Tab-separated table of C-alpha atoms in Angstrom:
chain	number	residue	atom	x	y	z
A	1	MET	CA	9.379	3.071	5.688
A	2	ASP	CA	13.159	3.579	5.798
A	3	ALA	CA	14.290	0.074	4.741
A	4	ALA	CA	15.228	-0.145	1.068
A	5	TRP	CA	12.515	-1.252	-1.336
A	6	ASP	CA	13.120	-3.817	-4.082
A	7	PRO	CA	10.922	-2.991	-7.102
A	8	ALA	CA	11.590	-6.360	-8.751
A	9	ALA	CA	10.522	-8.282	-5.644
A	10	TYR	CA	7.428	-6.116	-5.239
A	11	LEU	CA	6.409	-6.727	-8.852
A	12	ARG	CA	6.487	-10.526	-8.520
A	13	CYS	CA	2.828	-10.241	-7.522
A	14	ALA	CA	2.125	-7.248	-9.760
A	15	GLY	CA	-1.183	-8.502	-11.103
A	16	GLU	CA	-2.670	-9.150	-7.687
A	17	ARG	CA	-1.327	-5.867	-6.302
A	18	ALA	CA	-2.809	-3.905	-9.217
A	19	ARG	CA	-6.367	-5.125	-8.632
A	20	PRO	CA	-7.115	-2.913	-5.599
A	21	PHE	CA	-5.748	0.123	-7.450
A	22	ALA	CA	-8.116	-0.543	-10.340
A	23	ASP	CA	-11.042	-1.117	-7.977
A	24	LEU	CA	-10.260	2.117	-6.138
A	25	LEU	CA	-10.032	4.213	-9.293
A	26	ALA	CA	-13.232	2.696	-10.669
A	27	ARG	CA	-15.092	4.669	-7.981
A	28	VAL	CA	-13.342	7.969	-8.751
A	29	ASP	CA	-15.748	9.699	-11.120
A	30	ALA	CA	-13.723	12.831	-11.859
A	31	ALA	CA	-14.515	13.742	-15.464
A	32	ASP	CA	-11.621	15.908	-16.599
A	33	PRO	CA	-9.085	16.600	-13.837
A	34	ARG	CA	-6.099	18.751	-14.640
A	35	VAL	CA	-3.864	18.071	-11.634
A	36	VAL	CA	-3.512	14.484	-10.396
A	37	VAL	CA	-1.077	13.353	-7.688
A	38	ASP	CA	-0.223	9.785	-6.662
A	39	LEU	CA	1.270	9.808	-3.153
A	40	GLY	CA	3.478	6.774	-2.587
A	41	CYS	CA	3.637	5.957	-6.289
A	42	GLY	CA	6.121	3.084	-6.035
A	43	GLU	CA	7.567	1.883	-9.321
A	44	GLY	CA	5.242	4.074	-11.350
A	45	ALA	CA	3.326	1.758	-13.685
A	46	LEU	CA	-0.016	2.348	-11.986
A	47	THR	CA	0.666	6.081	-11.782
A	48	ALA	CA	1.248	6.187	-15.524
A	49	SER	CA	-2.135	4.539	-16.053
A	50	LEU	CA	-3.763	7.653	-14.566
A	51	ALA	CA	-2.492	9.696	-17.520
A	52	ALA	CA	-4.075	7.208	-19.906
A	53	ARG	CA	-7.380	7.498	-18.073
A	54	TRP	CA	-7.315	11.307	-17.940
A	55	PRO	CA	-5.504	12.525	-21.093
A	56	GLY	CA	-5.817	16.176	-20.087
A	57	ALA	CA	-4.198	15.731	-16.688
A	58	ARG	CA	-0.692	16.469	-15.470
A	59	VAL	CA	0.168	13.478	-13.273
A	60	THR	CA	2.808	13.570	-10.541
A	61	GLY	CA	4.003	10.550	-8.590
A	62	VAL	CA	5.643	11.132	-5.204
A	63	ASP	CA	7.721	8.533	-3.365
A	64	SER	CA	10.457	8.472	-0.749
A	65	SER	CA	12.245	5.389	-2.107
A	66	PRO	CA	15.181	6.075	-4.456
A	67	GLU	CA	14.908	2.490	-5.717
A	68	MET	CA	11.228	2.869	-6.608
A	69	LEU	CA	11.786	6.268	-8.218
A	70	ALA	CA	14.596	4.865	-10.339
A	71	ALA	CA	12.199	2.203	-11.653
A	72	ALA	CA	9.422	4.781	-12.110
A	73	ALA	CA	11.594	6.904	-14.388
A	74	ALA	CA	10.824	4.466	-17.205
A	75	HIS	CA	7.179	5.600	-17.049
A	76	ALA	CA	7.819	9.347	-17.131
A	77	VAL	CA	6.360	11.342	-20.034
A	78	PRO	CA	7.644	14.911	-20.435
A	79	GLY	CA	4.879	17.376	-19.725
A	80	ARG	CA	2.425	14.645	-18.714
A	81	VAL	CA	3.829	12.262	-16.113
A	82	GLU	CA	6.617	13.063	-13.672
A	83	PHE	CA	8.021	11.389	-10.573
A	84	VAL	CA	9.520	13.346	-7.704
A	85	PRO	CA	11.121	12.402	-4.382
A	86	GLY	CA	9.191	13.211	-1.260
A	87	ASP	CA	7.732	11.889	1.971
A	88	VAL	CA	3.938	11.705	1.869
A	89	ARG	CA	3.893	13.074	5.415
A	90	ASP	CA	5.491	16.302	4.219
A	91	TRP	CA	3.788	16.696	0.849
A	92	ARG	CA	2.153	20.029	0.147
A	93	PRO	CA	1.091	21.007	-3.374
A	94	ASP	CA	1.760	24.348	-5.017
A	95	GLY	CA	-1.975	24.801	-5.560
A	96	PRO	CA	-5.309	22.958	-5.385
A	97	VAL	CA	-5.301	19.361	-6.663
A	98	ASP	CA	-8.154	17.738	-8.599
A	99	VAL	CA	-7.390	14.110	-7.689
A	100	VAL	CA	-5.170	12.811	-4.889
A	101	VAL	CA	-4.527	9.053	-4.906
A	102	SER	CA	-2.751	7.078	-2.181
A	103	ASN	CA	-2.648	3.335	-2.764
A	104	ALA	CA	-1.243	0.887	-0.180
A	105	VAL	CA	0.853	3.524	1.569
A	106	LEU	CA	-0.824	4.897	4.672
A	107	HIS	CA	-0.489	1.721	6.757
A	108	TRP	CA	3.189	2.703	7.023
A	109	VAL	CA	2.237	6.100	8.495
A	110	PRO	CA	1.143	6.156	12.154
A	111	GLY	CA	-1.625	8.633	12.887
A	112	HIS	CA	-2.484	9.106	9.232
A	113	ALA	CA	-6.046	10.245	9.950
A	114	ALA	CA	-4.711	13.760	10.490
A	115	LEU	CA	-2.779	13.503	7.238
A	116	LEU	CA	-5.946	12.598	5.332
A	117	ALA	CA	-7.735	15.599	6.779
A	118	ARG	CA	-4.884	17.838	5.611
A	119	TRP	CA	-4.975	16.350	2.114
A	120	ALA	CA	-8.714	16.949	1.971
A	121	GLY	CA	-8.009	20.633	2.594
A	122	GLN	CA	-5.745	20.741	-0.468
A	123	LEU	CA	-8.399	19.630	-2.958
A	124	ALA	CA	-9.848	21.898	-5.610
A	125	PRO	CA	-13.646	22.322	-5.605
A	126	GLY	CA	-15.058	19.050	-6.880
A	127	GLY	CA	-11.725	17.349	-6.144
A	128	ARG	CA	-11.397	13.695	-5.176
A	129	LEU	CA	-9.296	11.985	-2.525
A	130	ALA	CA	-8.927	8.226	-3.109
A	131	VAL	CA	-7.206	5.946	-0.611
A	132	GLN	CA	-6.670	2.193	-0.314
A	133	VAL	CA	-4.992	0.514	2.655
A	134	PRO	CA	-4.397	-3.151	3.492
A	135	GLY	CA	-6.818	-4.238	6.183
A	136	ASN	CA	-5.030	-7.474	7.028
A	137	HIS	CA	-3.018	-6.473	10.093
A	138	THR	CA	-4.726	-9.086	12.255
A	139	ALA	CA	-4.265	-11.829	9.624
A	140	PRO	CA	-1.796	-14.691	10.216
A	141	THR	CA	0.776	-13.033	7.941
A	142	HIS	CA	1.092	-10.228	10.468
A	143	ARG	CA	0.209	-11.965	13.736
A	144	LEU	CA	2.830	-14.669	13.207
A	145	LEU	CA	5.538	-12.160	12.375
A	146	ALA	CA	4.609	-10.020	15.377
A	147	ALA	CA	4.819	-13.093	17.612
A	148	LEU	CA	8.310	-13.846	16.338
A	149	CYS	CA	9.449	-10.241	16.769
A	150	THR	CA	8.294	-10.191	20.398
A	151	SER	CA	9.487	-13.702	21.255
A	152	PRO	CA	12.395	-14.177	23.698
A	153	ARG	CA	14.668	-15.069	20.782
A	154	TRP	CA	14.171	-11.763	18.967
A	155	SER	CA	12.520	-9.216	21.233
A	156	ASP	CA	15.714	-7.365	22.150
A	157	ARG	CA	16.263	-6.502	18.484
A	158	LEU	CA	12.830	-6.671	16.882
A	159	ALA	CA	10.108	-5.856	19.404
A	160	GLY	CA	9.841	-2.336	18.037
A	161	ALA	CA	9.521	-3.637	14.478
A	162	ALA	CA	6.597	-5.985	15.166
A	163	PRO	CA	3.739	-5.127	12.784
A	164	PRO	CA	1.005	-3.411	14.831
A	165	ALA	CA	-2.548	-4.696	14.756
A	166	ASP	CA	-3.938	-1.153	14.577
A	167	ALA	CA	-1.941	0.242	11.660
A	168	VAL	CA	-5.129	1.217	9.805
A	169	LEU	CA	-8.629	2.295	10.747
A	170	GLU	CA	-11.766	0.266	10.286
A	171	PRO	CA	-13.916	1.420	7.339
A	172	ALA	CA	-16.177	3.456	9.651
A	173	GLY	CA	-13.096	5.302	10.865
A	174	TYR	CA	-12.226	6.448	7.356
A	175	LEU	CA	-15.825	7.463	6.802
A	176	ASP	CA	-15.623	9.657	9.897
A	177	VAL	CA	-12.305	11.183	8.834
A	178	LEU	CA	-13.474	12.100	5.328
A	179	THR	CA	-16.872	13.422	6.339
A	180	GLY	CA	-15.267	15.300	9.220
A	181	ALA	CA	-13.015	16.989	6.650
A	182	GLY	CA	-16.056	18.139	4.672
A	183	LEU	CA	-16.016	15.471	1.967
A	184	ALA	CA	-18.847	13.341	0.659
A	185	ALA	CA	-17.485	9.848	1.319
A	186	ASP	CA	-17.745	6.414	-0.288
A	187	VAL	CA	-16.074	3.766	1.891
A	188	TRP	CA	-16.012	-0.013	1.485
A	189	GLU	CA	-13.898	-3.106	2.024
A	190	THR	CA	-13.053	-6.165	-0.066
A	191	THR	CA	-11.334	-9.440	0.775
A	192	TYR	CA	-9.468	-10.820	-2.232
A	193	LEU	CA	-8.687	-14.524	-2.403
A	194	HIS	CA	-5.331	-14.568	-4.131
A	195	VAL	CA	-4.498	-17.957	-5.603
A	196	LEU	CA	-0.725	-18.295	-5.344
A	197	ARG	CA	1.661	-20.833	-6.825
A	198	GLY	CA	5.172	-22.036	-6.205
A	199	PRO	CA	7.126	-22.927	-3.059
A	200	ASP	CA	6.355	-20.799	0.001
A	201	PRO	CA	4.178	-18.410	-2.024
A	202	VAL	CA	2.903	-16.461	0.977
A	203	LEU	CA	6.473	-15.847	2.091
A	204	THR	CA	7.239	-14.629	-1.435
A	205	TRP	CA	4.344	-12.189	-1.131
A	206	VAL	CA	5.379	-10.725	2.221
A	207	ARG	CA	9.132	-10.588	1.564
A	208	SER	CA	8.761	-7.233	-0.182
A	209	THR	CA	6.218	-5.801	2.277
A	210	VAL	CA	5.722	-6.591	5.970
A	211	LEU	CA	8.880	-8.724	6.302
A	212	ARG	CA	11.126	-6.165	4.615
A	213	PRO	CA	11.651	-3.694	7.502
A	214	VAL	CA	12.067	-6.542	9.998
A	215	VAL	CA	14.911	-8.397	8.283
A	216	ALA	CA	16.581	-5.046	7.549
A	217	LEU	CA	17.403	-4.914	11.268
A	218	LEU	CA	19.281	-8.238	11.238
A	219	ASP	CA	22.545	-9.507	9.833
A	220	ASP	CA	22.434	-12.165	7.135
A	221	ASP	CA	22.479	-15.115	9.541
A	222	GLY	CA	19.781	-13.626	11.743
A	223	ALA	CA	17.624	-12.740	8.744
A	224	ALA	CA	17.921	-16.296	7.426
A	225	GLU	CA	17.023	-17.808	10.807
A	226	LEU	CA	13.993	-15.608	11.352
A	227	THR	CA	12.803	-16.049	7.769
A	228	ALA	CA	13.000	-19.834	8.075
A	229	ALA	CA	10.906	-19.807	11.254
A	230	TYR	CA	8.403	-17.425	9.678
A	231	ALA	CA	8.186	-19.545	6.518
A	232	ALA	CA	7.365	-22.653	8.554
A	233	ALA	CA	4.636	-20.800	10.451
A	234	LEU	CA	3.168	-19.467	7.197
A	235	ARG	CA	3.093	-22.944	5.657
A	236	ALA	CA	1.025	-24.160	8.613
A	237	ALA	CA	-1.308	-21.162	8.483
A	238	TYR	CA	-1.732	-21.248	4.699
A	239	PRO	CA	-1.496	-24.906	3.658
A	240	PRO	CA	-1.492	-25.778	-0.037
A	241	ARG	CA	-4.684	-27.065	-1.610
A	242	PRO	CA	-4.815	-30.467	-3.335
A	243	ASP	CA	-4.008	-28.840	-6.686
A	244	GLY	CA	-0.809	-27.344	-5.246
A	245	THR	CA	-2.039	-23.758	-5.092
A	246	THR	CA	-2.232	-21.708	-1.902
A	247	VAL	CA	-5.010	-19.242	-1.143
A	248	LEU	CA	-4.089	-15.970	0.553
A	249	PRO	CA	-7.129	-14.033	1.786
A	250	PHE	CA	-6.283	-10.340	1.706
A	251	ARG	CA	-8.631	-7.711	3.122
A	252	ARG	CA	-8.363	-4.149	1.856
A	253	VAL	CA	-10.160	-0.949	2.855
A	254	PHE	CA	-11.089	1.739	0.332
A	255	ALA	CA	-12.196	5.338	0.806
A	256	VAL	CA	-13.071	7.965	-1.803
A	257	GLY	CA	-14.021	11.499	-0.814
A	258	ARG	CA	-15.378	14.340	-2.940
A	259	LEU	CA	-15.181	18.037	-2.080
A	260	GLY	CA	-18.431	19.668	-3.187
A	261	GLY	CA	-18.719	20.657	-6.839
A	262	ALA	CA	-19.501	18.305	-9.717
């Protein structure tokens, strides 16, 4: 999580990345929350949408990236929407929270089941905890990069940065975590088929996510060499269709928990 984020690169696939957030929030049936927190808010556009959905709420976005927070500042609304620096692993609210949202963040946090249980304990009665994580850590995007990182060419520098296959739980695991924390749980998964365009579109997608912390460990020449090898492997794994588009299947896991109340 320490490598610098590039908000502009992340937003190149903004539409596709926003879909899971919308699908997650569609299952959060809180009627009139007053305190809403988005943990790992990124560049803030989706966080700001929470204020539009719940006009009576005070919405706070938390993120550890100075680059993302700088972009999020454009979405701040005095007295309604604020963005603050912080590590989601250390976050503790001043009081009970009505809705806690964490979208596409926890796969960066090893052992996050315990973190979810702690967040559940910080909900107000009737509060909701809504989480979405990528479930694609055994997909070619990640397997191919892990193979490169652990290959003889790169293992001395990158073995520790190889994306793990067990970064997230299976859906049943999240069900167990939320119910074990005393929440009524709604857990599901979806595989999106993203239709991408342009040269090396899958590489474009992963540049701002799984590839980012890997190339941060290399100098420019090394980053270019590894990226070229990765791009070639991705082209073979995700060949273009006859119309020139490329389909990227992307599995995501969703979990919404409710603490008693209405």
